[in-house]
């Protein structure tokens, strides 16, 4: 049963996109992923409206002090196992806005991050690369953990 | 005009618009009232507050007959009170709230002087834009240690009517790209009240701009908004160039115009696609964004990056336009022009699209003027305001183009204007490419900027974008003030949503083209 759910999770990760204080540059590149040129639906990636349905949280933007609570709450609402991808320089470390008076910092100060995709904004190809690398690392760690499991 | 204002103010013409009037706080209201009566379409652009040491300076920038007049006054810092002007012109509501929030000025008579951009649990009495508020003294982590639910803003519980249902949309919502919160009070299906809470994307850009040099500020300011980044960059460098009295080469002006119009193209296509998504027409979203990709390719070809182009600098542009790129640009634009004919016929003939957008969110011309809306939202209601025509900048004075206006004022008009502006932008870019002057694309400017102040306005895709820059003779600006178009347009949504159906709220909202990273800065 576990291998079935893991297979579903890796072959069709459902993502939730949350903007915690971004300039929209990274957000429009994330939305561009769903459009015909990049079309991540062929990887099974689907944009979900609710945190309760999502496997992967794509966060963009630096975390402002007003968004700290909301980000933590959304992360807590996601069911295990969950993964967080920080997209853009601001999500990784605060970017140009680091040390401003309402900026808390990068996403990893609030929730644990599994993948960092730097760029300002990163091109959609870079975002796809990051997500695919994350799925690949999960797949290899899964197969290491259970060497006798049937695929 | 001088007669109406009277001898109470001194009229000075300088870089702060066509004229500046210095006055006392008590006479402020009358002067503004008289100024607003000089033109039917006069309204307030922005309210800049700045810390002058012992006093807090307030500058009311007013647009009348297409030009800017600034009314300056000062209030003492230990007792910063001034009478509100929201009864004269309701569009000043948000501006006064922001000055109260960030500088601590108290506007007597304001109906709703609540926090606008700072978090709810920000300490009282700490005003970030004052010079004595240093970054080290700011609260480091508000409630992050214990991530329990913070007290959220309570909607005014003035009605105890149990029929009304309070629906909270945001900060995380599938329909919204950005975090913002709207509390909608509905009676059955009709929206009775809308209370917004913005400030989730407030990153303190205006204060941060004071800690960076002018050149570093260009990279900071263009990241206020990723969608209209070139406009922010140009408005800022234009203001600095006015202080320095730099003569920007004409070739740079033409290249700037091309980059700005490419920005407008991608932004309008983005919005029209997003509007399709909100209306429930996902196929339109996919089609529009597919046709938007070549514009991103062109931006990357000319500037090096798809989104944040970083092409503007103080004194010109950073990269020259190469001759071999021109045919590629023209081919892609002619392909897009043919596609726009298809979309235009879709908007004219498709009945489900028209049903969801016609007569939805109607904003009358009087309301548009009183609420001081800008950009396509204003032009859809019949207000002829377009900075490219009123006060031409870059190469717009030399390029013939039409500024499109409609009269219906509903969602359909707001979307159709953007559709037609796409075709106009294609015309502008082709004209600029055909008439590109030769010469340098950049001049060197001194690193230390002489003392002075200037304002600059640019027609961003969403409307009139306004920057005010004050320099004090060092390499760091004294004050940078940004007034974005969505900041001006948001109060109109609060008016048009009321009385409509809740199902129409997404379509109405998206037709404003809201950009909250711009609004909150």
Tab-separated table of N, CA, C and O in Angstrom, chain A residues 14-107:
chain	number	residue	atom	x	y	z
A	14	UNK	N	0.693	16.976	-6.213
A	14	UNK	CA	-0.236	18.104	-6.267
A	14	UNK	C	0.397	19.265	-5.513
A	14	UNK	O	0.860	19.110	-4.390
A	15	UNK	N	0.421	20.401	-6.156
A	15	UNK	CA	1.141	21.530	-5.564
A	15	UNK	C	0.180	22.610	-5.115
A	15	UNK	O	-0.900	22.792	-5.684
A	16	UNK	N	0.610	23.316	-4.088
A	16	UNK	CA	-0.094	24.511	-3.638
A	16	UNK	C	0.880	25.657	-3.781
A	16	UNK	O	2.020	25.560	-3.353
A	17	UNK	N	0.423	26.736	-4.376
A	17	UNK	CA	1.303	27.889	-4.562
A	17	UNK	C	0.913	28.968	-3.557
A	17	UNK	O	-0.253	29.338	-3.469
A	18	UNK	N	1.841	29.434	-2.793
A	18	UNK	CA	1.561	30.507	-1.838
A	18	UNK	C	2.596	31.606	-1.976
A	18	UNK	O	3.789	31.361	-1.996
A	19	UNK	N	2.099	32.830	-2.054
A	19	UNK	CA	2.962	33.994	-2.183
A	19	UNK	C	3.018	34.656	-0.818
A	19	UNK	O	2.018	35.127	-0.316
A	20	UNK	N	4.194	34.662	-0.195
A	20	UNK	CA	4.260	35.207	1.158
A	20	UNK	C	4.927	36.568	1.179
A	20	UNK	O	5.524	36.936	2.171
A	21	UNK	N	4.819	37.325	0.126
A	21	UNK	CA	5.441	38.639	0.130
A	21	UNK	C	6.318	38.845	-1.084
A	21	UNK	O	7.360	39.475	-0.992
A	22	UNK	N	5.886	38.353	-2.230
A	22	UNK	CA	6.724	38.420	-3.433
A	22	UNK	C	6.334	39.601	-4.296
A	22	UNK	O	5.266	40.174	-4.151
A	23	UNK	N	7.224	39.914	-5.234
A	23	UNK	CA	6.957	40.998	-6.167
A	23	UNK	C	6.134	40.532	-7.347
A	23	UNK	O	5.903	41.319	-8.255
A	24	UNK	N	5.719	39.304	-7.359
A	24	UNK	CA	4.954	38.697	-8.467
A	24	UNK	C	5.796	38.180	-9.598
A	24	UNK	O	5.283	37.507	-10.471
A	25	UNK	N	7.085	38.483	-9.640
A	25	UNK	CA	7.895	37.978	-10.739
A	25	UNK	C	7.938	36.465	-10.746
A	25	UNK	O	7.696	35.818	-11.764
A	26	UNK	N	8.232	35.878	-9.561
A	26	UNK	CA	8.288	34.417	-9.477
A	26	UNK	C	6.903	33.811	-9.647
A	26	UNK	O	6.761	32.742	-10.232
A	27	UNK	N	5.868	34.521	-9.150
A	27	UNK	CA	4.520	33.965	-9.259
A	27	UNK	C	4.100	33.802	-10.691
A	27	UNK	O	3.491	32.794	-11.055
A	28	UNK	N	4.409	34.803	-11.531
A	28	UNK	CA	3.952	34.666	-12.910
A	28	UNK	C	4.763	33.608	-13.651
A	28	UNK	O	4.257	32.970	-14.572
A	29	UNK	N	6.004	33.356	-13.212
A	29	UNK	CA	6.737	32.253	-13.828
A	29	UNK	C	6.164	30.912	-13.370
A	29	UNK	O	6.175	29.934	-14.116
A	30	UNK	N	5.675	30.846	-12.131
A	30	UNK	CA	5.038	29.603	-11.665
A	30	UNK	C	3.737	29.363	-12.422
A	30	UNK	O	3.453	28.253	-12.859
A	31	UNK	N	2.952	30.430	-12.613
A	31	UNK	CA	1.691	30.261	-13.349
A	31	UNK	C	1.986	29.923	-14.810
A	31	UNK	O	1.257	29.158	-15.445
A	32	UNK	N	3.101	30.448	-15.326
A	32	UNK	CA	3.460	30.148	-16.718
A	32	UNK	C	3.755	28.670	-16.912
A	32	UNK	O	3.655	28.151	-18.019
A	33	UNK	N	4.089	27.983	-15.798
A	33	UNK	CA	4.361	26.551	-15.906
A	33	UNK	C	3.140	25.778	-16.358
A	33	UNK	O	3.248	24.711	-16.938
A	34	UNK	N	1.948	26.313	-16.029
A	34	UNK	CA	0.737	25.570	-16.338
A	34	UNK	C	0.250	25.837	-17.745
A	34	UNK	O	-0.709	25.238	-18.186
A	35	UNK	N	0.917	26.765	-18.424
A	35	UNK	CA	0.423	27.186	-19.729
A	35	UNK	C	1.071	26.341	-20.813
A	35	UNK	O	2.065	25.673	-20.561
A	36	UNK	N	0.512	26.353	-22.004
A	36	UNK	CA	0.884	25.365	-23.018
A	36	UNK	C	2.372	25.228	-23.306
A	36	UNK	O	2.818	24.139	-23.637
A	37	UNK	N	3.163	26.306	-23.173
A	37	UNK	CA	4.551	26.094	-23.580
A	37	UNK	C	5.302	25.185	-22.632
A	37	UNK	O	6.085	24.360	-23.051
A	38	UNK	N	5.097	25.337	-21.320
A	38	UNK	CA	5.849	24.532	-20.357
A	38	UNK	C	5.050	23.342	-19.857
A	38	UNK	O	5.608	22.284	-19.603
A	39	UNK	N	3.760	23.523	-19.667
A	39	UNK	CA	2.814	22.441	-19.445
A	39	UNK	C	3.287	21.380	-18.462
A	39	UNK	O	3.626	20.259	-18.838
A	40	UNK	N	3.324	21.724	-17.171
A	40	UNK	CA	3.785	20.729	-16.205
A	40	UNK	C	2.729	19.673	-15.899
A	40	UNK	O	3.003	18.738	-15.149
A	41	UNK	N	1.551	19.823	-16.484
A	41	UNK	CA	0.560	18.786	-16.230
A	41	UNK	C	0.981	17.456	-16.825
A	41	UNK	O	0.497	16.396	-16.415
A	42	UNK	N	1.931	17.514	-17.801
A	42	UNK	CA	2.415	16.251	-18.329
A	42	UNK	C	3.261	15.498	-17.301
A	42	UNK	O	3.508	14.311	-17.456
A	43	UNK	N	3.727	16.192	-16.227
A	43	UNK	CA	4.411	15.500	-15.137
A	43	UNK	C	3.419	15.115	-14.065
A	43	UNK	O	3.824	14.606	-13.014
A	44	UNK	N	2.159	15.390	-14.286
A	44	UNK	CA	1.172	15.087	-13.264
A	44	UNK	C	1.032	16.169	-12.222
A	44	UNK	O	0.330	15.999	-11.235
A	45	UNK	N	1.706	17.299	-12.439
A	45	UNK	CA	1.640	18.350	-11.434
A	45	UNK	C	0.341	19.112	-11.618
A	45	UNK	O	0.028	19.581	-12.700
A	46	UNK	N	-0.404	19.239	-10.553
A	46	UNK	CA	-1.708	19.889	-10.628
A	46	UNK	C	-1.740	20.975	-9.567
A	46	UNK	O	-1.253	20.771	-8.450
A	47	UNK	N	-2.312	22.109	-9.899
A	47	UNK	CA	-2.392	23.197	-8.943
A	47	UNK	C	-3.626	22.997	-8.088
A	47	UNK	O	-4.732	22.877	-8.593
A	48	UNK	N	-3.430	22.939	-6.779
A	48	UNK	CA	-4.533	22.657	-5.878
A	48	UNK	C	-4.943	23.904	-5.118
A	48	UNK	O	-4.081	24.697	-4.753
A	49	UNK	N	-6.219	24.099	-4.872
A	49	UNK	CA	-6.616	25.293	-4.131
A	49	UNK	C	-6.441	25.184	-2.628
A	49	UNK	O	-6.264	26.192	-1.969
A	50	UNK	N	-6.471	23.951	-2.091
A	50	UNK	CA	-6.493	23.848	-0.639
A	50	UNK	C	-5.226	23.190	-0.120
A	50	UNK	O	-4.728	22.236	-0.707
A	51	UNK	N	-4.692	23.677	1.011
A	51	UNK	CA	-3.498	23.021	1.558
A	51	UNK	C	-3.748	21.566	1.931
A	51	UNK	O	-2.825	20.757	1.945
A	52	UNK	N	-4.998	21.233	2.243
A	52	UNK	CA	-5.292	19.862	2.679
A	52	UNK	C	-5.095	18.847	1.575
A	52	UNK	O	-4.993	17.649	1.831
A	53	UNK	N	-5.093	19.300	0.319
A	53	UNK	CA	-4.960	18.363	-0.797
A	53	UNK	C	-3.553	18.332	-1.359
A	53	UNK	O	-3.308	17.616	-2.312
A	54	UNK	N	-2.664	19.152	-0.839
A	54	UNK	CA	-1.408	19.355	-1.558
A	54	UNK	C	-0.284	18.483	-0.998
A	54	UNK	O	-0.222	18.202	0.194
A	55	UNK	N	0.620	18.090	-1.899
A	55	UNK	CA	1.832	17.376	-1.487
A	55	UNK	C	3.000	18.332	-1.350
A	55	UNK	O	3.855	18.180	-0.503
A	56	UNK	N	3.063	19.275	-2.283
A	56	UNK	CA	4.222	20.153	-2.365
A	56	UNK	C	3.759	21.588	-2.202
A	56	UNK	O	2.768	21.995	-2.808
A	57	UNK	N	4.457	22.345	-1.388
A	57	UNK	CA	4.144	23.756	-1.226
A	57	UNK	C	5.184	24.555	-1.995
A	57	UNK	O	6.376	24.457	-1.703
A	58	UNK	N	4.731	25.296	-3.002
A	58	UNK	CA	5.661	26.154	-3.725
A	58	UNK	C	5.530	27.545	-3.136
A	58	UNK	O	4.486	28.154	-3.252
A	59	UNK	N	6.556	28.032	-2.477
A	59	UNK	CA	6.448	29.385	-1.924
A	59	UNK	C	7.299	30.325	-2.754
A	59	UNK	O	8.401	29.992	-3.180
A	60	UNK	N	6.749	31.496	-2.954
A	60	UNK	CA	7.523	32.516	-3.637
A	60	UNK	C	7.594	33.717	-2.717
A	60	UNK	O	6.714	33.953	-1.906
A	61	UNK	N	8.643	34.447	-2.839
A	61	UNK	CA	8.741	35.705	-2.129
A	61	UNK	C	9.311	35.567	-0.732
A	61	UNK	O	9.262	34.514	-0.098
A	62	UNK	N	9.838	36.683	-0.278
A	62	UNK	CA	10.368	36.738	1.056
A	62	UNK	C	9.203	36.651	2.039
A	62	UNK	O	8.071	36.951	1.693
A	63	UNK	N	9.445	36.247	3.262
A	63	UNK	CA	8.357	36.128	4.221
A	63	UNK	C	8.241	37.449	4.984
A	63	UNK	O	9.157	37.844	5.687
A	64	UNK	N	7.129	38.149	4.798
A	64	UNK	CA	6.935	39.374	5.570
A	64	UNK	C	6.395	39.010	6.940
A	64	UNK	O	5.850	37.946	7.140
A	65	UNK	N	6.550	39.919	7.867
A	65	UNK	CA	6.142	39.603	9.235
A	65	UNK	C	4.659	39.337	9.329
A	65	UNK	O	4.205	38.568	10.169
A	66	UNK	N	3.892	39.947	8.420
A	66	UNK	CA	2.456	39.679	8.445
A	66	UNK	C	2.116	38.301	7.945
A	66	UNK	O	1.049	37.778	8.241
A	67	UNK	N	2.997	37.713	7.135
A	67	UNK	CA	2.688	36.423	6.516
A	67	UNK	C	3.265	35.252	7.271
A	67	UNK	O	3.009	34.110	6.913
A	68	UNK	N	4.054	35.512	8.332
A	68	UNK	CA	4.705	34.411	9.035
A	68	UNK	C	3.676	33.425	9.565
A	68	UNK	O	3.777	32.220	9.372
A	69	UNK	N	2.645	33.965	10.247
A	69	UNK	CA	1.601	33.116	10.812
A	69	UNK	C	0.907	32.291	9.756
A	69	UNK	O	0.651	31.107	9.931
A	70	UNK	N	0.581	32.981	8.639
A	70	UNK	CA	-0.210	32.316	7.600
A	70	UNK	C	0.593	31.203	6.960
A	70	UNK	O	0.065	30.120	6.693
A	71	UNK	N	1.874	31.458	6.747
A	71	UNK	CA	2.698	30.435	6.103
A	71	UNK	C	2.806	29.215	6.996
A	71	UNK	O	2.670	28.066	6.558
A	72	UNK	N	3.024	29.470	8.297
A	72	UNK	CA	3.163	28.344	9.220
A	72	UNK	C	1.862	27.551	9.278
A	72	UNK	O	1.865	26.316	9.314
A	73	UNK	N	0.749	28.288	9.264
A	73	UNK	CA	-0.546	27.611	9.376
A	73	UNK	C	-0.833	26.760	8.146
A	73	UNK	O	-1.337	25.645	8.242
A	74	UNK	N	-0.468	27.314	6.973
A	74	UNK	CA	-0.702	26.550	5.747
A	74	UNK	C	0.164	25.301	5.749
A	74	UNK	O	-0.270	24.213	5.374
A	75	UNK	N	1.413	25.439	6.202
A	75	UNK	CA	2.297	24.277	6.259
A	75	UNK	C	1.730	23.237	7.214
A	75	UNK	O	1.745	22.040	6.922
A	76	UNK	N	1.205	23.679	8.364
A	76	UNK	CA	0.649	22.734	9.332
A	76	UNK	C	-0.584	22.042	8.787
A	76	UNK	O	-0.865	20.900	9.145
A	77	UNK	N	-1.318	22.711	7.924
A	77	UNK	CA	-2.542	22.117	7.393
A	77	UNK	C	-2.276	21.065	6.341
A	77	UNK	O	-3.147	20.272	6.023
A	78	UNK	N	-1.062	21.047	5.789
A	78	UNK	CA	-0.789	20.054	4.749
A	78	UNK	C	-0.570	18.698	5.394
A	78	UNK	O	0.098	18.598	6.412
A	79	UNK	N	-1.103	17.635	4.799
A	79	UNK	CA	-0.874	16.316	5.391
A	79	UNK	C	0.526	15.804	5.077
A	79	UNK	O	1.114	16.159	4.059
A	80	UNK	N	1.041	14.937	5.987
A	80	UNK	CA	2.356	14.331	5.771
A	80	UNK	C	2.260	13.290	4.683
A	80	UNK	O	1.223	12.659	4.533
A	81	UNK	N	3.327	12.941	3.943
A	81	UNK	CA	4.581	13.671	3.882
A	81	UNK	C	4.445	14.893	2.973
A	81	UNK	O	3.755	14.846	1.972
A	82	UNK	N	5.088	15.962	3.353
A	82	UNK	CA	4.944	17.180	2.589
A	82	UNK	C	6.329	17.737	2.286
A	82	UNK	O	7.284	17.478	2.994
A	83	UNK	N	6.397	18.493	1.218
A	83	UNK	CA	7.674	19.032	0.775
A	83	UNK	C	7.491	20.499	0.466
A	83	UNK	O	6.436	20.920	0.018
A	84	UNK	N	8.547	21.258	0.687
A	84	UNK	CA	8.467	22.688	0.434
A	84	UNK	C	9.553	23.057	-0.555
A	84	UNK	O	10.706	22.653	-0.422
A	85	UNK	N	9.159	23.818	-1.570
A	85	UNK	CA	10.122	24.300	-2.548
A	85	UNK	C	10.132	25.819	-2.458
A	85	UNK	O	9.085	26.449	-2.593
A	86	UNK	N	11.293	26.402	-2.217
A	86	UNK	CA	11.415	27.864	-2.139
A	86	UNK	C	11.887	28.365	-3.486
A	86	UNK	O	12.975	28.025	-3.937
A	87	UNK	N	11.040	29.176	-4.122
A	87	UNK	CA	11.344	29.610	-5.484
A	87	UNK	C	11.787	31.063	-5.469
A	87	UNK	O	11.090	31.919	-4.939
A	88	UNK	N	12.940	31.328	-6.019
A	88	UNK	CA	13.401	32.697	-6.154
A	88	UNK	C	14.367	33.092	-5.052
A	88	UNK	O	14.413	32.507	-3.967
A	89	UNK	N	15.137	34.132	-5.347
A	89	UNK	CA	16.150	34.565	-4.392
A	89	UNK	C	15.529	35.053	-3.089
A	89	UNK	O	16.087	34.864	-2.011
A	90	UNK	N	14.361	35.685	-3.193
A	90	UNK	CA	13.726	36.203	-1.981
A	90	UNK	C	13.273	35.071	-1.065
A	90	UNK	O	13.378	35.167	0.152
A	91	UNK	N	12.757	33.984	-1.634
A	91	UNK	CA	12.297	32.874	-0.805
A	91	UNK	C	13.487	32.152	-0.200
A	91	UNK	O	13.410	31.609	0.899
A	92	UNK	N	14.606	32.127	-0.926
A	92	UNK	CA	15.769	31.410	-0.399
A	92	UNK	C	16.363	32.143	0.790
A	92	UNK	O	16.738	31.530	1.781
A	93	UNK	N	16.487	33.476	0.689
A	93	UNK	CA	17.235	34.153	1.740
A	93	UNK	C	16.726	35.542	2.061
A	93	UNK	O	17.303	36.208	2.880
A	94	UNK	N	15.701	36.001	1.394
A	94	UNK	CA	15.271	37.376	1.637
A	94	UNK	C	15.538	38.286	0.456
A	94	UNK	O	14.916	39.326	0.325
A	95	UNK	N	16.457	37.922	-0.399
A	95	UNK	CA	16.695	38.656	-1.629
A	95	UNK	C	17.110	40.102	-1.393
A	95	UNK	O	17.803	40.431	-0.435
A	96	UNK	N	16.624	41.006	-2.243
A	96	UNK	CA	16.963	42.430	-2.112
A	96	UNK	C	16.325	43.035	-0.878
A	96	UNK	O	16.721	44.114	-0.441
A	97	UNK	N	15.301	42.382	-0.328
A	97	UNK	CA	14.549	42.989	0.769
A	97	UNK	C	15.039	42.554	2.127
A	97	UNK	O	14.440	42.890	3.148
A	98	UNK	N	16.134	41.790	2.167
A	98	UNK	CA	16.630	41.287	3.439
A	98	UNK	C	16.885	42.455	4.389
A	98	UNK	O	17.349	43.495	3.990
A	99	UNK	N	16.581	42.267	5.638
A	99	UNK	CA	16.823	43.266	6.682
A	99	UNK	C	15.922	44.491	6.607
A	99	UNK	O	16.186	45.475	7.283
A	100	UNK	N	14.888	44.468	5.788
A	100	UNK	CA	13.921	45.569	5.852
A	100	UNK	C	13.057	45.398	7.084
A	100	UNK	O	12.997	44.328	7.669
A	101	UNK	N	12.336	46.464	7.443
A	101	UNK	CA	11.728	46.411	8.773
A	101	UNK	C	10.520	45.502	8.889
A	101	UNK	O	10.125	45.143	9.974
A	102	UNK	N	9.896	45.098	7.775
A	102	UNK	CA	8.798	44.143	7.939
A	102	UNK	C	9.138	42.801	7.321
A	102	UNK	O	8.275	41.960	7.169
A	103	UNK	N	10.397	42.605	6.974
A	103	UNK	CA	10.751	41.352	6.315
A	103	UNK	C	11.353	40.409	7.339
A	103	UNK	O	12.273	40.772	8.065
A	104	UNK	N	10.815	39.212	7.415
A	104	UNK	CA	11.301	38.235	8.369
A	104	UNK	C	12.506	37.493	7.815
A	104	UNK	O	13.407	37.120	8.549
A	105	UNK	N	12.544	37.233	6.520
A	105	UNK	CA	13.700	36.564	5.928
A	105	UNK	C	13.285	35.528	4.916
A	105	UNK	O	12.223	35.620	4.309
A	106	UNK	N	14.132	34.544	4.722
A	106	UNK	CA	13.828	33.480	3.779
A	106	UNK	C	12.816	32.512	4.368
A	106	UNK	O	12.512	32.524	5.550
A	107	UNK	N	12.317	31.632	3.518
A	107	UNK	CA	11.268	30.716	3.944
A	107	UNK	C	11.773	29.720	4.970
A	107	UNK	O	11.033	29.272	5.843
